[in-house]
Short mmCIF file of C-alpha atoms in Angstrom, two decimals:
data_model
loop_
_atom_site.label_atom_id
_atom_site.label_comp_id
_atom_site.label_asym_id
_atom_site.label_seq_id
_atom_site.Cartn_x
_atom_site.Cartn_y
_atom_site.Cartn_z
CA MET L 1 -17.57 14.85 -42.81
CA GLN L 2 -20.45 12.68 -41.65
CA PRO L 3 -18.38 9.47 -41.40
CA PHE L 4 -15.74 11.32 -39.40
CA LEU L 5 -18.33 12.66 -36.94
CA ALA L 6 -19.85 9.21 -36.62
CA LYS L 7 -16.47 7.68 -35.80
CA LEU L 8 -15.73 10.50 -33.37
CA ARG L 9 -19.06 9.92 -31.64
CA VAL L 10 -18.25 6.23 -31.27
CA VAL L 11 -14.82 6.99 -29.83
CA LEU L 12 -16.19 9.53 -27.37
CA ARG L 13 -18.78 7.04 -26.11
CA ARG L 14 -16.16 4.47 -25.13
CA GLU L 15 -16.07 4.50 -21.35
CA ALA L 16 -12.54 3.08 -21.29
CA LEU L 17 -11.25 6.27 -22.95
CA TRP L 18 -13.08 8.71 -20.67
CA PRO L 19 -10.16 9.05 -18.19
CA ILE L 20 -7.95 10.10 -21.12
CA TRP L 21 -10.43 12.77 -22.23
CA VAL L 22 -10.72 13.99 -18.63
CA GLY L 23 -6.94 14.23 -18.36
CA LEU L 24 -6.60 16.07 -21.66
CA LEU L 25 -9.35 18.52 -20.73
CA ALA L 26 -7.77 19.12 -17.32
CA ALA L 27 -4.36 19.66 -18.93
CA LEU L 28 -5.90 22.18 -21.35
CA VAL L 29 -7.53 24.15 -18.54
CA LEU L 30 -4.86 23.90 -15.84
CA VAL L 31 -1.52 23.52 -17.64
CA PHE L 32 -1.95 25.45 -20.90
CA GLY L 33 -0.09 28.79 -20.74
CA ILE L 34 1.26 28.13 -17.25
CA GLY L 35 4.61 29.69 -18.13
CA SER L 36 3.20 32.98 -19.39
CA PHE L 37 2.98 36.17 -17.37
CA GLY L 38 -0.28 37.24 -15.80
CA LEU L 39 -1.94 39.00 -12.89
CA TRP L 40 -0.46 36.88 -10.10
CA GLU L 41 -0.55 37.27 -6.33
CA PRO L 42 2.21 39.64 -5.09
CA GLN L 43 3.13 37.26 -2.24
CA GLU L 44 4.03 34.52 -4.71
CA ILE L 45 7.57 35.81 -5.20
CA LYS L 46 8.23 35.41 -1.46
CA LEU L 47 7.17 31.76 -1.47
CA ALA L 48 9.12 31.09 -4.66
CA ASP L 49 12.25 32.62 -3.10
CA GLU L 50 11.81 30.48 0.01
CA ALA L 51 11.56 27.36 -2.15
CA ARG L 52 14.67 28.40 -4.09
CA ILE L 53 16.60 28.99 -0.85
CA ALA L 54 15.46 25.62 0.47
CA LEU L 55 16.77 23.98 -2.70
CA GLU L 56 20.11 25.79 -2.33
CA ILE L 57 20.41 24.64 1.29
CA GLU L 58 19.65 21.08 0.23
CA LYS L 59 22.33 21.18 -2.47
CA ALA L 60 24.81 22.76 -0.08
CA GLU L 61 24.24 19.97 2.45
CA GLU L 62 24.89 17.37 -0.24
CA ALA L 63 28.00 19.11 -1.62
CA PRO L 64 30.40 18.48 1.33
CA ALA L 65 29.65 14.76 1.37
CA SER L 66 30.34 14.39 -2.35
CA ALA L 67 33.51 16.52 -2.04
CA GLU L 68 34.83 14.39 0.82
CA GLU L 69 34.18 11.22 -1.19
CA ALA L 70 36.07 12.68 -4.17
CA LEU L 71 39.06 13.68 -2.01
CA THR L 72 39.27 10.40 -0.09
CA PRO L 73 42.47 8.61 -1.27
CA THR L 74 42.30 5.08 -2.58
CA ASP L 75 44.41 2.24 -1.21
CA GLU L 76 47.06 2.61 -3.94
CA GLN L 77 47.29 6.36 -3.45
CA SER L 78 47.58 6.01 0.32
CA GLU L 79 50.43 3.50 -0.06
CA GLY L 80 52.35 5.62 -2.57
CA SER L 81 52.02 9.01 -0.88
CA ALA L 82 51.20 10.11 2.61
CA ALA L 83 49.98 13.56 1.64
CA PRO L 84 47.32 14.83 4.01
CA THR L 85 43.81 15.21 2.73
CA PRO L 86 42.72 18.84 2.67
CA GLU L 87 39.64 19.73 4.64
CA VAL L 88 36.71 21.09 2.71
CA ALA L 89 34.56 23.72 4.34
CA PRO L 90 30.85 23.21 3.71
CA ALA L 91 29.32 25.76 1.42
CA THR L 92 26.41 27.68 2.86
CA PRO L 93 24.08 29.63 0.61
CA SER L 94 23.18 33.17 1.45
CA GLY L 95 19.75 33.75 2.84
CA PRO L 96 17.68 32.81 5.89
CA LYS L 97 17.91 29.35 7.34
CA LEU L 98 14.84 27.25 6.73
CA PRO L 99 13.62 24.23 8.72
CA SER L 100 14.60 20.80 7.43
CA ALA L 101 10.99 19.55 7.48
CA LEU L 102 9.57 21.59 4.61
CA PRO L 103 5.83 21.95 3.93
CA PHE L 104 4.47 20.14 0.92
CA GLN L 105 3.85 23.26 -1.13
CA ARG L 106 7.41 24.52 -0.68
CA PHE L 107 8.68 21.03 -1.47
CA ALA L 108 6.64 20.90 -4.70
CA VAL L 109 7.79 24.33 -5.84
CA SER L 110 11.43 23.52 -5.06
CA ARG L 111 11.17 20.29 -7.09
CA GLY L 112 9.78 22.30 -9.98
CA ILE L 113 12.68 24.74 -9.79
CA SER L 114 15.12 21.84 -9.66
CA LEU L 115 13.63 20.17 -12.74
CA TRP L 116 12.58 23.08 -14.94
CA GLY L 117 14.57 26.01 -13.58
CA PRO L 118 13.55 29.22 -11.77
CA SER L 119 10.91 30.31 -14.27
CA GLU L 120 7.18 30.91 -14.28
CA GLY L 121 6.53 27.45 -15.64
CA GLY L 122 9.01 25.73 -13.35
CA VAL L 123 7.45 27.27 -10.25
CA ARG L 124 3.78 26.71 -11.17
CA LEU L 125 3.85 23.47 -13.16
CA PRO L 126 4.07 21.10 -10.13
CA LEU L 127 0.96 22.68 -8.59
CA ALA L 128 -0.88 22.46 -11.91
CA LEU L 129 -0.01 18.76 -12.18
CA ILE L 130 -1.30 18.23 -8.66
CA GLY L 131 -4.59 19.85 -9.69
CA LEU L 132 -4.71 17.58 -12.74
CA CYS L 133 -4.29 14.54 -10.48
CA LEU L 134 -7.09 15.87 -8.28
CA VAL L 135 -9.46 15.98 -11.27
CA LEU L 136 -8.54 12.44 -12.32
CA THR L 137 -9.03 11.20 -8.76
CA THR L 138 -12.45 12.85 -8.71
CA TYR L 139 -13.35 10.85 -11.82
CA LEU L 140 -12.12 7.69 -10.10
CA LEU L 141 -14.13 8.46 -6.97
CA GLY L 142 -17.32 9.13 -8.91
CA SER L 143 -16.86 5.97 -10.97
CA ARG L 144 -16.33 3.92 -7.82
CA LEU L 145 -19.38 5.22 -6.02
CA GLY L 146 -21.63 5.45 -9.04
CA SER L 147 -20.72 4.82 -12.66
CA PRO L 148 -18.22 6.09 -15.24
CA ARG L 149 -20.83 8.62 -16.35
CA ALA L 150 -21.12 9.90 -12.77
CA GLY L 151 -17.34 10.14 -12.56
CA LEU L 152 -17.22 12.07 -15.85
CA PHE L 153 -19.81 14.59 -14.67
CA ALA L 154 -18.06 14.94 -11.30
CA ALA L 155 -14.72 15.64 -12.96
CA ILE L 156 -16.28 18.23 -15.30
CA VAL L 157 -18.01 19.96 -12.38
CA VAL L 158 -14.78 20.10 -10.36
CA LEU L 159 -12.82 21.35 -13.36
CA SER L 160 -15.38 24.11 -13.97
CA MET L 161 -14.76 25.59 -10.50
CA PRO L 162 -12.78 28.84 -10.77
CA LEU L 163 -11.32 28.21 -7.31
CA LEU L 164 -9.69 24.98 -8.48
CA VAL L 165 -8.28 26.67 -11.58
CA PHE L 166 -6.76 29.54 -9.62
CA GLN L 167 -5.48 27.27 -6.85
CA SER L 168 -3.78 25.04 -9.42
CA ARG L 169 -2.07 27.91 -11.22
CA GLN L 170 -0.95 30.08 -8.29
CA VAL L 171 1.90 29.52 -5.86
CA THR L 172 -0.11 30.87 -2.93
CA SER L 173 -2.62 28.02 -2.97
CA ASP L 174 -3.86 25.11 -0.90
CA ILE L 175 -4.08 22.70 -3.82
CA GLY L 176 -1.87 20.23 -1.93
CA THR L 177 -4.35 20.02 0.93
CA ALA L 178 -7.32 19.56 -1.40
CA ALA L 179 -5.51 16.95 -3.50
CA GLY L 180 -4.28 15.03 -0.47
CA GLN L 181 -7.77 14.89 1.01
CA THR L 182 -9.20 13.72 -2.32
CA PHE L 183 -6.55 10.99 -2.61
CA LEU L 184 -7.24 9.84 0.95
CA ILE L 185 -11.01 9.70 0.50
CA ALA L 186 -10.75 7.92 -2.87
CA GLY L 187 -8.31 5.37 -1.46
CA LEU L 188 -10.46 4.58 1.58
CA ILE L 189 -13.62 4.39 -0.54
CA GLY L 190 -11.86 1.95 -2.88
CA LEU L 191 -10.86 -0.19 0.11
CA ALA L 192 -14.35 -0.05 1.62
CA TRP L 193 -15.98 -1.26 -1.59
CA PRO L 194 -13.38 -3.41 -3.38
CA GLY L 195 -13.94 -4.54 -6.92
CA THR L 196 -14.60 -8.04 -8.15
CA GLY L 197 -12.63 -10.32 -10.41
CA ARG L 198 -9.07 -11.49 -10.55
CA HIS L 199 -7.64 -7.96 -10.16
CA ARG L 200 -9.32 -7.44 -6.79
CA VAL L 201 -6.14 -7.82 -4.73
CA LEU L 202 -4.15 -5.52 -7.02
CA GLU L 203 -6.87 -2.88 -6.86
CA SER L 204 -6.92 -3.05 -3.06
CA VAL L 205 -3.15 -2.58 -2.94
CA LEU L 206 -3.31 0.41 -5.30
CA PHE L 207 -6.12 2.02 -3.32
CA GLY L 208 -4.15 1.47 -0.13
CA VAL L 209 -1.13 3.19 -1.67
CA LEU L 210 -3.36 6.04 -2.86
CA ALA L 211 -4.79 6.49 0.65
CA THR L 212 -1.30 6.48 2.18
CA ILE L 213 -0.01 9.08 -0.29
CA GLY L 214 -3.10 11.19 0.33
CA ALA L 215 -2.63 11.06 4.10
CA VAL L 216 1.02 12.13 3.82
CA ILE L 217 0.25 15.00 1.42
CA ALA L 218 -2.75 16.19 3.45
CA ALA L 219 -0.76 16.17 6.70
CA THR L 220 2.27 17.97 5.25
CA ALA L 221 0.25 20.47 3.23
CA GLY L 222 -2.61 21.33 5.59
CA GLY L 223 -1.56 19.94 8.96
CA VAL L 224 -3.39 17.53 11.20
CA LEU L 225 -6.35 19.81 11.94
CA LEU L 226 -7.22 20.99 8.42
CA GLY L 227 -5.54 18.26 6.39
CA LEU L 228 -6.32 14.94 8.05
CA MET L 229 -9.34 15.44 10.29
CA PRO L 230 -11.95 16.51 7.67
CA PRO L 231 -11.49 13.52 5.28
CA LEU L 232 -11.16 11.02 8.12
CA PHE L 233 -14.33 12.19 9.85
CA ALA L 234 -16.08 12.30 6.47
CA ILE L 235 -15.19 8.64 5.92
CA VAL L 236 -16.26 7.74 9.45
CA LEU L 237 -19.65 9.44 9.07
CA GLY L 238 -20.18 8.33 5.46
CA VAL L 239 -19.06 4.72 5.62
CA GLY L 240 -20.23 4.28 9.21
CA GLY L 241 -23.66 5.60 8.27
CA VAL L 242 -23.90 3.24 5.29
CA ILE L 243 -23.29 0.12 7.43
CA PRO L 244 -26.67 0.24 9.29
CA LEU L 245 -28.48 0.94 6.00
CA LEU L 246 -26.86 -2.08 4.38
CA ARG L 247 -27.78 -4.28 7.32
CA LEU L 248 -31.38 -3.03 7.19
CA GLN L 249 -31.51 -3.63 3.44
CA ALA L 250 -30.18 -7.17 3.92
CA ARG L 251 -32.98 -7.92 6.38
CA ARG L 252 -35.71 -6.56 4.11
CA ARG L 253 -34.27 -7.92 0.87
CA PRO L 254 -32.44 -11.24 1.22
CA GLU L 255 -31.30 -10.99 -2.40
CA ALA L 256 -29.43 -7.75 -1.71
CA PRO L 257 -25.61 -7.93 -1.67
CA PRO L 258 -24.29 -8.71 1.80
CA LEU L 259 -22.33 -6.31 3.94
CA ARG L 260 -18.64 -6.70 3.19
CA TRP L 261 -16.12 -7.02 5.97
CA SER L 262 -13.87 -4.53 4.22
CA THR L 263 -16.48 -1.79 4.74
CA ILE L 264 -16.48 -2.39 8.49
CA VAL L 265 -12.67 -2.56 8.62
CA VAL L 266 -12.26 0.72 6.73
CA ALA L 267 -14.80 2.46 8.98
CA ALA L 268 -12.99 1.17 12.09
CA VAL L 269 -9.54 2.15 10.77
CA ALA L 270 -10.77 5.62 9.77
CA ALA L 271 -12.33 6.09 13.22
CA GLY L 272 -9.08 5.05 14.91
CA ALA L 273 -7.05 7.34 12.64
CA ALA L 274 -9.41 10.24 13.34
CA ILE L 275 -9.08 9.72 17.10
CA ALA L 276 -5.30 9.51 16.73
CA ALA L 277 -5.28 12.74 14.68
CA VAL L 278 -7.26 14.52 17.40
CA ALA L 279 -4.84 13.21 20.02
CA VAL L 280 -1.82 14.37 18.01
CA PHE L 281 -3.39 17.80 17.53
CA PHE L 282 -4.06 18.27 21.23
CA HIS L 283 -0.58 17.00 22.06
CA GLN L 284 0.99 19.55 19.71
CA VAL L 285 -1.13 22.51 20.82
CA PHE L 286 -2.01 21.90 24.46
CA GLN L 287 -0.25 20.52 27.50
CA LEU L 288 -1.17 19.49 31.04
CA HIS L 289 0.33 21.46 33.89
CA ASP L 290 -0.43 22.34 37.49
CA ALA L 291 -3.56 24.43 37.71
CA ALA L 292 -3.30 28.01 38.85
CA ALA L 293 -5.51 29.42 41.57
CA GLY L 294 -9.08 29.81 40.35
CA ALA L 295 -8.54 27.90 37.08
CA ARG L 296 -10.63 24.95 35.97
CA ALA L 297 -8.82 21.80 36.95
CA LEU L 298 -9.27 18.05 37.05
CA PHE L 299 -7.22 16.22 39.66
CA GLY L 300 -5.15 19.37 40.08
CA GLN L 301 -4.24 19.53 36.36
CA ALA L 302 -5.32 22.11 33.80
CA LEU L 303 -5.16 22.10 30.01
CA GLY L 304 -3.13 25.04 28.79
CA ALA L 305 -1.84 26.30 25.47
CA GLU L 306 1.22 28.33 24.64
CA SER L 307 -0.88 31.50 24.76
CA GLY L 308 -1.62 30.88 28.42
CA TYR L 309 -5.33 30.06 28.06
CA GLN L 310 -6.57 27.43 30.53
CA SER L 311 -9.66 25.27 30.33
#
């Protein structure tokens, strides 16, 4: 027994294997028993039905195109017979029409139904996997800013949060928003402080892809206001606040590592993206129109929303 425990202790202390242990622990907490019945939110069935209907509409839109291709005569058939090609009416599933641009959560649930069927596990498993990716990204973020030990503790702390566990196992959750923001922050942090060695370019490309995926998920899951603005402003304040400290440290300690250009570029890009997100939000919510009598106006124009409020 003692030799086995000694070998196990050696294996557990290998930092290269810590991401695997974090993933296995997250899978045990978030994925284990996901297909069983439990005390779920009553509104979950409504969202699951909407995702199922969206999947049916998607399949119905693809069915006419495939049927037309199958009924299109070949050159030999068209020469031998001039029979007219019957018209195929597109099949439309029963249920309410849903918009073509689906939110991320409905998209994830519909993919789960498509892959694993309309069951408890098929509906919840995609969200649980997203939560698992969030935990692994937290480990990556902690390792990048600190050390593998810091990343391990950060992942354990995040995994011990009941909110994360419930959000990852319920359909009525905002796990997509949280995961997208975590991906975006981790990707931008990796670009701001790139690694060293021969894999530096590859790491920068992977972190850029991670930031792009995070921005898309955060925008489609939480919108511009709640999905994109918080992580972008966090990067602007965090990275932008570190730049003066690094410059001050370089003046006091010449042997300190110099300020990298990538840190400045990431701070500038995040600031530009945050300003663009604010502009998109105001463009979607508000509009300029002729000011009414007694309203606050600038050059005869007032800022109004759909509710009629003017400022």
